[in-house]
mmCIF file of C-alpha atoms in Angstrom:
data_model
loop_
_atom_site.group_PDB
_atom_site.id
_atom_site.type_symbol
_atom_site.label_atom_id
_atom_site.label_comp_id
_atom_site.label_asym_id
_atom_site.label_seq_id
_atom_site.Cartn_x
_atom_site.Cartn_y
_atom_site.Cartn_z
ATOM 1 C CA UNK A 1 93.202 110.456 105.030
ATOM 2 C CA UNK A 2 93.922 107.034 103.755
ATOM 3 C CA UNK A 3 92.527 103.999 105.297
ATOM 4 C CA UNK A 4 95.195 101.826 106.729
ATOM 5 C CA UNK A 5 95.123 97.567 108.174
ATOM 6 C CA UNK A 6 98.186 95.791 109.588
ATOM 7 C CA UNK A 7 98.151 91.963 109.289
ATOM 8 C CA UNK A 8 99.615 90.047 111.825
ATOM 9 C CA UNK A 9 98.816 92.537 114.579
ATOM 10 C CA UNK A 10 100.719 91.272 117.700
ATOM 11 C CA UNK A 11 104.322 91.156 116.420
ATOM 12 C CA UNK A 12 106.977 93.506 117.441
ATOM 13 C CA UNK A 13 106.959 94.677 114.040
ATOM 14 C CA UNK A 14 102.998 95.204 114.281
ATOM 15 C CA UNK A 15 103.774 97.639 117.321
ATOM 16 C CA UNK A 16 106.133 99.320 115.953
ATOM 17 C CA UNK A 17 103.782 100.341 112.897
ATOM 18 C CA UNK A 18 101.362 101.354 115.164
ATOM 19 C CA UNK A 19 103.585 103.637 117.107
ATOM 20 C CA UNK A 20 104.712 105.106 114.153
ATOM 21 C CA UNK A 21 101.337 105.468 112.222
ATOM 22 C CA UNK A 22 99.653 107.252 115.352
ATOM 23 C CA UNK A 23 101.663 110.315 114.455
ATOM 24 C CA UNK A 24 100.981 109.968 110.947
ATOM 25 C CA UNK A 25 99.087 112.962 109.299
ATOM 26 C CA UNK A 26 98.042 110.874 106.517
ATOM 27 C CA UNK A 27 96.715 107.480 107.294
ATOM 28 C CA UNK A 28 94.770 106.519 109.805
ATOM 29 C CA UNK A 29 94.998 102.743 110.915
ATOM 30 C CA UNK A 30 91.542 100.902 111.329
ATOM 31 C CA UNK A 31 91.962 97.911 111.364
ATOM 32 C CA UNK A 32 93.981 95.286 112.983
ATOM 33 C CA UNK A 33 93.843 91.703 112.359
ATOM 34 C CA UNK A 34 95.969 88.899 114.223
ATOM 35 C CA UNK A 35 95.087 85.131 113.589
ATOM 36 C CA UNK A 36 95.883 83.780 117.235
ATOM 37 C CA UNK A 37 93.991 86.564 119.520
ATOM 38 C CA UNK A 38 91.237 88.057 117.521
ATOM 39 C CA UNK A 39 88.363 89.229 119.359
ATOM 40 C CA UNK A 40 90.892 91.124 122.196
ATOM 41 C CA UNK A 41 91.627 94.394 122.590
ATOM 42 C CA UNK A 42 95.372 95.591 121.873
ATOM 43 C CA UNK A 43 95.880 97.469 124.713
ATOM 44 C CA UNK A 44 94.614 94.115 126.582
ATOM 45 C CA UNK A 45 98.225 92.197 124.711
ATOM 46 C CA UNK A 46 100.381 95.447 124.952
ATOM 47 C CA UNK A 47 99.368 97.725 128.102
ATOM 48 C CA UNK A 48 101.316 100.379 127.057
ATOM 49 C CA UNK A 49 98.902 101.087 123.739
ATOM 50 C CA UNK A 50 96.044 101.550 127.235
ATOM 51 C CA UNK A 51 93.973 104.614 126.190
ATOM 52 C CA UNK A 52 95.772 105.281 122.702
ATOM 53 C CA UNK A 53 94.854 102.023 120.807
ATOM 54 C CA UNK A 54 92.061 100.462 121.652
ATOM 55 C CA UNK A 55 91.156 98.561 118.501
ATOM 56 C CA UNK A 56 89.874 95.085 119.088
ATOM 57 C CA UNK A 57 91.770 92.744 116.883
ATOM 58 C CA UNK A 58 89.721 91.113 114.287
ATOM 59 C CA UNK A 59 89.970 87.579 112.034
ATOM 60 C CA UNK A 60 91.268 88.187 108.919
ATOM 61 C CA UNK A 61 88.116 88.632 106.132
ATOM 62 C CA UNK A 62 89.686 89.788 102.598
ATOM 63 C CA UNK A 63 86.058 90.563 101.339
ATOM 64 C CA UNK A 64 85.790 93.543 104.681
ATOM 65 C CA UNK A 65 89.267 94.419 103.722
ATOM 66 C CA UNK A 66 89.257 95.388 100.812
ATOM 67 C CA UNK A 67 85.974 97.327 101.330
ATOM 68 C CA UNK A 68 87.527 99.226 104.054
ATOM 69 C CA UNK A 69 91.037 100.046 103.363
ATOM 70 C CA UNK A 70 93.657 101.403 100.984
ATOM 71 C CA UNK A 71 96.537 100.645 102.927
ATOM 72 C CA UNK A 72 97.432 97.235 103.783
ATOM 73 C CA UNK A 73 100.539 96.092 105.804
ATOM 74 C CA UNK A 74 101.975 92.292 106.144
ATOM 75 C CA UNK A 75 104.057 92.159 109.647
ATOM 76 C CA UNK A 76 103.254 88.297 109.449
ATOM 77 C CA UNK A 77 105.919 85.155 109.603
ATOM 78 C CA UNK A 78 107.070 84.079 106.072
ATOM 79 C CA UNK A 79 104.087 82.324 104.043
ATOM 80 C CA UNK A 80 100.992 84.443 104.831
ATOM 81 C CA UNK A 81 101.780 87.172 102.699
ATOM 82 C CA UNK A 82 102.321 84.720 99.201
ATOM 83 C CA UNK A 83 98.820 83.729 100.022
ATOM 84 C CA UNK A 84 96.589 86.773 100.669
ATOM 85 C CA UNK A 85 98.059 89.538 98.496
ATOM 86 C CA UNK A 86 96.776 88.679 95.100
ATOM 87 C CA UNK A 87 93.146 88.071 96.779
ATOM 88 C CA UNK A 88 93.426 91.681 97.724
ATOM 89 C CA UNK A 89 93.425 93.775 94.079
ATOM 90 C CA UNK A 90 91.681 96.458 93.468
ATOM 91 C CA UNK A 91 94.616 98.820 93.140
ATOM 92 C CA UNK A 92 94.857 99.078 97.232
ATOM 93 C CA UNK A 93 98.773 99.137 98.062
ATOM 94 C CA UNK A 94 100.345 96.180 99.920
ATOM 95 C CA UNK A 95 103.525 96.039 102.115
ATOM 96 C CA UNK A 96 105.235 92.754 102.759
ATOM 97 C CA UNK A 97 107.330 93.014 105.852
ATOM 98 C CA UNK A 98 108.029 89.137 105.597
ATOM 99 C CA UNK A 99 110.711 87.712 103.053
ATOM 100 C CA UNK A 100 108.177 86.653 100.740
ATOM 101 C CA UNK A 101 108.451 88.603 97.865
ATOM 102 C CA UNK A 102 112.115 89.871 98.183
ATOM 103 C CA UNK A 103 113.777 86.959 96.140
ATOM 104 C CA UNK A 104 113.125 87.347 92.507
ATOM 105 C CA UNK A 105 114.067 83.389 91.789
ATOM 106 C CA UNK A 106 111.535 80.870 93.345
ATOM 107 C CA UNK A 107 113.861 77.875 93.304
ATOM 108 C CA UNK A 108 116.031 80.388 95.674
ATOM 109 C CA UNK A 109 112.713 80.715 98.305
ATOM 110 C CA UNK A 110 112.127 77.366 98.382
ATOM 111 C CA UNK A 111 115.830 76.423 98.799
ATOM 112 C CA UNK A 112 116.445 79.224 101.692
ATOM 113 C CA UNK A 113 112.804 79.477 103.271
ATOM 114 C CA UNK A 114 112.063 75.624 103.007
ATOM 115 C CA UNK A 115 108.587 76.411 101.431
ATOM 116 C CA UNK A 116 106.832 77.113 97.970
ATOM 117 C CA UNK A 117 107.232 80.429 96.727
ATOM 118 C CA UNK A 118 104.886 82.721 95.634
ATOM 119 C CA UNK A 119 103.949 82.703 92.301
ATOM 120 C CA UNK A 120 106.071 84.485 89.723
ATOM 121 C CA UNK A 121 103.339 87.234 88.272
ATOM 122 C CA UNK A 122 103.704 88.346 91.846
ATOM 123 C CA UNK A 123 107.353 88.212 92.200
ATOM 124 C CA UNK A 124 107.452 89.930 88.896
ATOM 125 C CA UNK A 125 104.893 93.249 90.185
ATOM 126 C CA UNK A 126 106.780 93.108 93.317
ATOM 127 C CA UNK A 127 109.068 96.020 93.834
ATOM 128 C CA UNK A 128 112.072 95.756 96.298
ATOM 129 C CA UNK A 129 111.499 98.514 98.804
ATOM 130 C CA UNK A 130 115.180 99.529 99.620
ATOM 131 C CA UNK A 131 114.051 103.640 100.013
ATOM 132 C CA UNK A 132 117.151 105.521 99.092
ATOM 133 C CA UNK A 133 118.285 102.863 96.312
ATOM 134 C CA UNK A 134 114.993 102.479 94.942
ATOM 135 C CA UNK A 135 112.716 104.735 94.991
ATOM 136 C CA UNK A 136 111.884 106.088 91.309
ATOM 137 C CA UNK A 137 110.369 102.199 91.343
ATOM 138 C CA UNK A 138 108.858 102.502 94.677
ATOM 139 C CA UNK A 139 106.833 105.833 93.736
ATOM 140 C CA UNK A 140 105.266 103.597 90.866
ATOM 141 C CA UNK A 141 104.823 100.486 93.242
ATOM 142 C CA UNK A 142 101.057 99.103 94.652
ATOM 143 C CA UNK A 143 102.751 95.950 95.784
ATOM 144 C CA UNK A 144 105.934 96.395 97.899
ATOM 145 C CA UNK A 145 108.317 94.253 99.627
ATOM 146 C CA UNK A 146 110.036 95.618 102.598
ATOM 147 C CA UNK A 147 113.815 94.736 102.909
ATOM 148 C CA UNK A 148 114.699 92.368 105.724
ATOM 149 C CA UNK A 149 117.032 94.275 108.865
ATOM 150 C CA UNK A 150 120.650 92.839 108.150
ATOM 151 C CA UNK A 151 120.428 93.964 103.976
ATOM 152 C CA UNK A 152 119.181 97.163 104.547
ATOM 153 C CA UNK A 153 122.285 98.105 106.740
ATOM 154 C CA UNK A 154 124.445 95.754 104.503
ATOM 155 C CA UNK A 155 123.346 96.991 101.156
ATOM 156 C CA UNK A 156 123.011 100.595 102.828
ATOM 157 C CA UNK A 157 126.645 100.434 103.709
ATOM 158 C CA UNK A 158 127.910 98.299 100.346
ATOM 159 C CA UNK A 159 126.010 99.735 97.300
ATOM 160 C CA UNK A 160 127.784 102.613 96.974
ATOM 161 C CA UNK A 161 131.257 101.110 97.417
ATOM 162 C CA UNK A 162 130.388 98.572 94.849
ATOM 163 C CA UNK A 163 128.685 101.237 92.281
ATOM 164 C CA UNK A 164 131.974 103.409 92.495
ATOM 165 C CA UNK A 165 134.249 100.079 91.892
ATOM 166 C CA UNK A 166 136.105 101.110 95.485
ATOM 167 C CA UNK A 167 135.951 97.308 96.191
ATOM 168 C CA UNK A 168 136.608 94.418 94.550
ATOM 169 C CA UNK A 169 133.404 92.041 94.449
ATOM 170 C CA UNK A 170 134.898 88.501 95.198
ATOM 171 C CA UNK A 171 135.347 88.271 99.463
ATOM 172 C CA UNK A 172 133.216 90.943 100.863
ATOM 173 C CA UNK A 173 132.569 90.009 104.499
ATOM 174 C CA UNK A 174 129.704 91.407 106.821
ATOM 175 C CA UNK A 175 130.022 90.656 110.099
ATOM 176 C CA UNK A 176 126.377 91.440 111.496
ATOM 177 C CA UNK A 177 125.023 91.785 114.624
ATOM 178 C CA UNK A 178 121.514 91.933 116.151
ATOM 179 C CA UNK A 179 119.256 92.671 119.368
ATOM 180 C CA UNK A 180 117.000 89.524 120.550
ATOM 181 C CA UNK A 181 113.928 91.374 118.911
ATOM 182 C CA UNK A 182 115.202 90.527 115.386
ATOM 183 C CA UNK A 183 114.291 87.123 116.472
ATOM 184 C CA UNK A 184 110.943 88.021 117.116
ATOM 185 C CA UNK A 185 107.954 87.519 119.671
ATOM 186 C CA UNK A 186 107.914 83.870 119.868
ATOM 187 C CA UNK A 187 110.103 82.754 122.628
ATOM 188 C CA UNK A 188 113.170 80.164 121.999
ATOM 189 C CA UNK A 189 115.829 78.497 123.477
ATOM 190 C CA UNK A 190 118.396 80.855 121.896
ATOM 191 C CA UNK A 191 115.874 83.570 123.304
ATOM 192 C CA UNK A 192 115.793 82.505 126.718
ATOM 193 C CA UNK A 193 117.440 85.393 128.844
ATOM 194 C CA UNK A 194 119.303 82.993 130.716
ATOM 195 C CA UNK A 195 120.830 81.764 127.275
ATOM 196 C CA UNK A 196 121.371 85.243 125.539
ATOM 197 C CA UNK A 197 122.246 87.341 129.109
ATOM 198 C CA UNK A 198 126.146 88.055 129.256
ATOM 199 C CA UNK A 199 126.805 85.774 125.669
ATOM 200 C CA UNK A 200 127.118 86.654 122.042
ATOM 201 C CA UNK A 201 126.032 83.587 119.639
ATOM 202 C CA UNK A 202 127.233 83.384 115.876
ATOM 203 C CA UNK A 203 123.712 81.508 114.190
ATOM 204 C CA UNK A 204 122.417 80.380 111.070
ATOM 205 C CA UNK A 205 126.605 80.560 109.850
ATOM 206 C CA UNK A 206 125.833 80.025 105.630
ATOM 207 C CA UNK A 207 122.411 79.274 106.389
ATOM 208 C CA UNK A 208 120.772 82.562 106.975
ATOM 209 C CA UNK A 209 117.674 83.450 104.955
ATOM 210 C CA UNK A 210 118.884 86.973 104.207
ATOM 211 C CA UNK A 211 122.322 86.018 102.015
ATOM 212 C CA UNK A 212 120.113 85.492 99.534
ATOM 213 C CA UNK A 213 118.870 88.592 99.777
ATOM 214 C CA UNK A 214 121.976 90.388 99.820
ATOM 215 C CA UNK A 215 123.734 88.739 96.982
ATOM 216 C CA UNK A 216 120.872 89.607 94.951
ATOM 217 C CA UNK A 217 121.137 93.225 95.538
ATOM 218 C CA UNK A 218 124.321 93.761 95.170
ATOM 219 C CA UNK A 219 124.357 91.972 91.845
ATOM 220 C CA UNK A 220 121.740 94.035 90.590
ATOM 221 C CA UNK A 221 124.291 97.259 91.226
ATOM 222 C CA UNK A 222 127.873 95.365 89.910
ATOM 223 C CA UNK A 223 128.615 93.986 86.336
ATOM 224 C CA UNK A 224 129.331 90.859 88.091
ATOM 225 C CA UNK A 225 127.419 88.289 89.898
ATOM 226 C CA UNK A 226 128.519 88.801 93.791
ATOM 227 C CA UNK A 227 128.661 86.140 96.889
ATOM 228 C CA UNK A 228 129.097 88.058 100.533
ATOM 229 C CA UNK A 229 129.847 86.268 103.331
ATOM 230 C CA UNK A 230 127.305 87.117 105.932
ATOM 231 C CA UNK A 231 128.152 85.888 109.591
ATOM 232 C CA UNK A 232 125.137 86.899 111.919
ATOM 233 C CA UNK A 233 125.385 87.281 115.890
ATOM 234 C CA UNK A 234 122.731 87.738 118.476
ATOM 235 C CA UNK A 235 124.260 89.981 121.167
ATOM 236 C CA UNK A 236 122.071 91.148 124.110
ATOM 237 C CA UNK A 237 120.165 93.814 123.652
ATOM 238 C CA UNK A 238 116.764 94.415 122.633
ATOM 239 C CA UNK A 239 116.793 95.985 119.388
ATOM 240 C CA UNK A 240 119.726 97.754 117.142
ATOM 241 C CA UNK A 241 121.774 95.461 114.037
ATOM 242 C CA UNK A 242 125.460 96.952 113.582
ATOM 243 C CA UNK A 243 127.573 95.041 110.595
ATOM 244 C CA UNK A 244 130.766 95.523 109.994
ATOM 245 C CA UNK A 245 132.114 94.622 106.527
ATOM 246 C CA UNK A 246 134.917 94.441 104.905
ATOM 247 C CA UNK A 247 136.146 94.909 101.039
ATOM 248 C CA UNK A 248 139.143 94.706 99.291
ATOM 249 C CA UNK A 249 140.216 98.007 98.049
ATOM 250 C CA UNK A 250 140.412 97.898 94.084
ATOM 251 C CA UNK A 251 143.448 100.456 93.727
ATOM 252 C CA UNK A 252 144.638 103.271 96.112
ATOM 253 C CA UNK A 253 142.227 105.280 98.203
ATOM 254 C CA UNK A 254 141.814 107.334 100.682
ATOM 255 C CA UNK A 255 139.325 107.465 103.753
ATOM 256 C CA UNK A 256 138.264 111.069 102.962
ATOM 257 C CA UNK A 257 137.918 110.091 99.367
ATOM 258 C CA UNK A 258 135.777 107.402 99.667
ATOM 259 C CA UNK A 259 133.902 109.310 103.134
ATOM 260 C CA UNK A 260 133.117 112.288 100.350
ATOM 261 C CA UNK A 261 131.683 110.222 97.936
ATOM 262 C CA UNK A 262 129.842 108.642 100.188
ATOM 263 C CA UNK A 263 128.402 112.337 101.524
ATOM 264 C CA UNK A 264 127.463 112.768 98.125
ATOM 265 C CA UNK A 265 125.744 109.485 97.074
ATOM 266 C CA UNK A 266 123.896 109.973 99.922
ATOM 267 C CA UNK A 267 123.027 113.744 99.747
ATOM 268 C CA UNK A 268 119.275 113.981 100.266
ATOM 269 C CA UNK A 269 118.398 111.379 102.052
ATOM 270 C CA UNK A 270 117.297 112.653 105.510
ATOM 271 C CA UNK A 271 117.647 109.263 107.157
ATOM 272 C CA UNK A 272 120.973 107.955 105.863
ATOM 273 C CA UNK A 273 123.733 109.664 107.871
ATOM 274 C CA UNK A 274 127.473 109.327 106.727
ATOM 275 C CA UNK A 275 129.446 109.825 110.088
ATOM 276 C CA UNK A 276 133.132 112.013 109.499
ATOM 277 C CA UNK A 277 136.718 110.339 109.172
ATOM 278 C CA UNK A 278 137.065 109.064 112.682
ATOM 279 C CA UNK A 279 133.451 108.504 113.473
ATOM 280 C CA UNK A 280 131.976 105.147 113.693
ATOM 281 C CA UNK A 281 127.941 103.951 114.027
ATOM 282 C CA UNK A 282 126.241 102.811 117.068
ATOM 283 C CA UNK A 283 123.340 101.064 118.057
ATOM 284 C CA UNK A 284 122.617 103.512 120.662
ATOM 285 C CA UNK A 285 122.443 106.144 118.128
ATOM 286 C CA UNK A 286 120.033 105.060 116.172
ATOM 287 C CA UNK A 287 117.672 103.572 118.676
ATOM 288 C CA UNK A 288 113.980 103.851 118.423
ATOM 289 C CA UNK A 289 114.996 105.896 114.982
ATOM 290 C CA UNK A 290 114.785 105.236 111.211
ATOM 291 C CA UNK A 291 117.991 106.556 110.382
ATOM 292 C CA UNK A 292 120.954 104.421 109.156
ATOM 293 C CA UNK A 293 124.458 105.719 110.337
ATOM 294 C CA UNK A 294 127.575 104.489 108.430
ATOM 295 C CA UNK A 295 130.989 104.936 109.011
ATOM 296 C CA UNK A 296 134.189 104.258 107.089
ATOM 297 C CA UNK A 297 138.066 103.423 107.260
ATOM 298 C CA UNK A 298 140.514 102.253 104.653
ATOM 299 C CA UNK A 299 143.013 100.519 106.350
ATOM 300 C CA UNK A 300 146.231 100.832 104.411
ATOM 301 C CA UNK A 301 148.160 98.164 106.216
ATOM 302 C CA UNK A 302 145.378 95.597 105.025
ATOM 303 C CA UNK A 303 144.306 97.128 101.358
ATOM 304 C CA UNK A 304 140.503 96.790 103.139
ATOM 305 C CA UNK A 305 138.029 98.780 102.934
ATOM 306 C CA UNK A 306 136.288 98.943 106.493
ATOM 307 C CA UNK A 307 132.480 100.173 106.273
ATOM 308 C CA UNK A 308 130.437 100.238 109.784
ATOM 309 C CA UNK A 309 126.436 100.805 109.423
ATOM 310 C CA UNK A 310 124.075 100.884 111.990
ATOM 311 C CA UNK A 311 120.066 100.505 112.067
ATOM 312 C CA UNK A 312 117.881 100.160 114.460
ATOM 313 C CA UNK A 313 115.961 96.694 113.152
ATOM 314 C CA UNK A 314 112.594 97.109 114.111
ATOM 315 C CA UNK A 315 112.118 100.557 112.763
ATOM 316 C CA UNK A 316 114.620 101.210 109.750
ATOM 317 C CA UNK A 317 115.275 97.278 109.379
ATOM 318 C CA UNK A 318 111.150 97.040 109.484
ATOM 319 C CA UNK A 319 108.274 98.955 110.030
ATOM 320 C CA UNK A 320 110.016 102.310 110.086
ATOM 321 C CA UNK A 321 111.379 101.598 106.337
ATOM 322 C CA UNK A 322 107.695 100.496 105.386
ATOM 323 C CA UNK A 323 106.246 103.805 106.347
ATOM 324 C CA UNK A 324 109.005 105.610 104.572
ATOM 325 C CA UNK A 325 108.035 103.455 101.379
ATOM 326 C CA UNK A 326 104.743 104.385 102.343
ATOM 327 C CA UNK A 327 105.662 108.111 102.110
ATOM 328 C CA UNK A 328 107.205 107.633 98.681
ATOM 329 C CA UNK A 329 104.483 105.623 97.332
ATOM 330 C CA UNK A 330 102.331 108.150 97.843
ATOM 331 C CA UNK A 331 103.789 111.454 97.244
ATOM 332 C CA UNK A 332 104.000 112.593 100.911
ATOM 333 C CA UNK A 333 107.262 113.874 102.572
ATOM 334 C CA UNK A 334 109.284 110.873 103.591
ATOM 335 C CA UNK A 335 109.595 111.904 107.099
ATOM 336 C CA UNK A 336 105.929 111.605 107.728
ATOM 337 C CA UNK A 337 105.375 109.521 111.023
ATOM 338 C CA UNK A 338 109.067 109.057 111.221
ATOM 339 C CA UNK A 339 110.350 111.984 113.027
ATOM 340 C CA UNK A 340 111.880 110.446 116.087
ATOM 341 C CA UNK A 341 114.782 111.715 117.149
ATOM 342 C CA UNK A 342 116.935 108.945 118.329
ATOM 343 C CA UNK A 343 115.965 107.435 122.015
ATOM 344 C CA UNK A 344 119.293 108.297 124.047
ATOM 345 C CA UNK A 345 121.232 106.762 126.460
#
């Protein structure tokens, strides 16, 4: 068993991880350290954990840490990560949930995130944790950074458009949406049920920290440098991101064409599922899940290219990606702590 620590312990990302690491067969979780209520029991912040986790949440001490664990997990705001990872060494693998590490330029952090990035040796030992595109990188990883929730179903749905040339790469449009838990614990205006109850917002229109993000992973997979348009709503509904984009279609294809290759590019990959001609994503069926759904459409009439994915963001948009990076990091099956069958209605 492998010795496992989650930093930042009270988030909704935090719970999730512990959910999903309590049916893990390899790791056992031992410690869990949250700056604002240390010294309380978890069960005492989230009754439902009463009688399954009872850890006491400790202050953060890097010299106990590192001592103790192999395993360490950032589920922390943007900015804590940076700071704390190279302190840790010692070969013991770290997973950045935050955005810290996911930008490889650090004029682009500071310009999207408002802050100082981290320093470039660790940007540069960083590897991009996007499971199914990545992987051969992530089995050779000891410092990982978890995709954020809207590029993992964007680039999920994208890549393999892009890869096959299907699409042109000038005016790709993703039109994302997201439950209120994307926006976190803290409470907000925007938050406020009586804001988000019966409404849909559009927020954070060419402002969003996760264009960045996106642009530079679909670069990375096209000959040419690539600007999306990302458009993010917050619709309400606890958790589940659904983005609809759209492509222009470079030269004459078919929906079955495109929906094969797309079986293909994806064969092996237990928790990517390409829905049939016809068959569209939803929320609801990936809920409480780490699979990503994706459905397609050409639309003749248009010349677009019409791709639909589906994740549910706090488990493959978060924690349930991590553990799958995790799994590959370490050599164990990928499905390890992640077989949940999605929650349904």
């Amino acid at each position: 068993m492998k010795q496992a620590a989650i930093v930042g312990g009270t988030g909704y990302g935090a719970i999730e991880l512990i959910r999903l690491l309590h049916s893990h067969s390899e790791i056992e979780l031992v410690n869990i350290y949250s700056h604002s209520q240390h010294e309380t029991a978890i069960s005492s912040v989230y009754p439902h954990l009463k009688n399954i986790e009872n850890t006491t949440l400790d202050s953060l001490d890097i010299a106990a840490l590192v001592k103790n664990v192999d395993i360490v997990f950032f589920a922390t705001p943007a900015g804590i990560a940076k700071e704390f990872i190279p302190k840790i060494g010692n070969g013991i693998q770290c997973i950045d949930l935050s955005g810290d590490l996911r930008l490889s330029s650090r004029d682009a952090y500071k310009n999207w995130y408002k802050a100082e990035a981290a320093d470039q040796s660790l940007l540069d030992v960083a590897v991009y944790g996007l499971s199914e595109i990545n992987r051969q990188k992530i089995k050779e990883a000891t410092i990982l950074s978890n995709p954020g929730c809207f590029p993992t179903a964007a680039l999920l749905g994208l890549i393999p458009a892009l890869q096959n040339e299907y699409i042109h790469t000038e005016g790709i449009v993703i039109d994302g949406k997201t439950g209120i838990s994307g926006a976190g614990k803290t409470p907000s205006a925007r938050t406020h049920f009586p804001e988000t109850n019966d409404n849909i917002t559009a927020y954070k229109i060419g402002q969003h920290q996760h264009i960045p993000e996106i642009d530079q992973y679909l670069s990375e997979h096209c000959s040419t440098t690539v600007h999306a348009t990302l458009t993010t709503h917050l619709v309400p509904m606890t958790r589940g991101i659904i983005c609809t984009m759209y492509g222009k279609v470079n030269g004459y294809y078919t929906t079955e064409k495109i929906l094969s290759d797309y079986q293909h590019f994806y064969e092996g990959n237990q928790f990517v599922r390409v829905l049939d001609a016809g068959e569209f994503p939803t929320t609801k069926g990936v809920y409480g899940s780490n699979f990503c759904d994706i459905g397609l459409h050409v639309d003749s009439r248009t010349n677009q290219l019409i791709i639909v994915s589906a994740i549910d963001n706090l488990m493959k948009g978060a924690a349930g990606q991590a553990i799958q990076n995790v799994n590959i990091m370490n050599g164990w099956n990928e499905n390890n702590g992640l077989k949940h069958i999605p929650i349904y209605p």
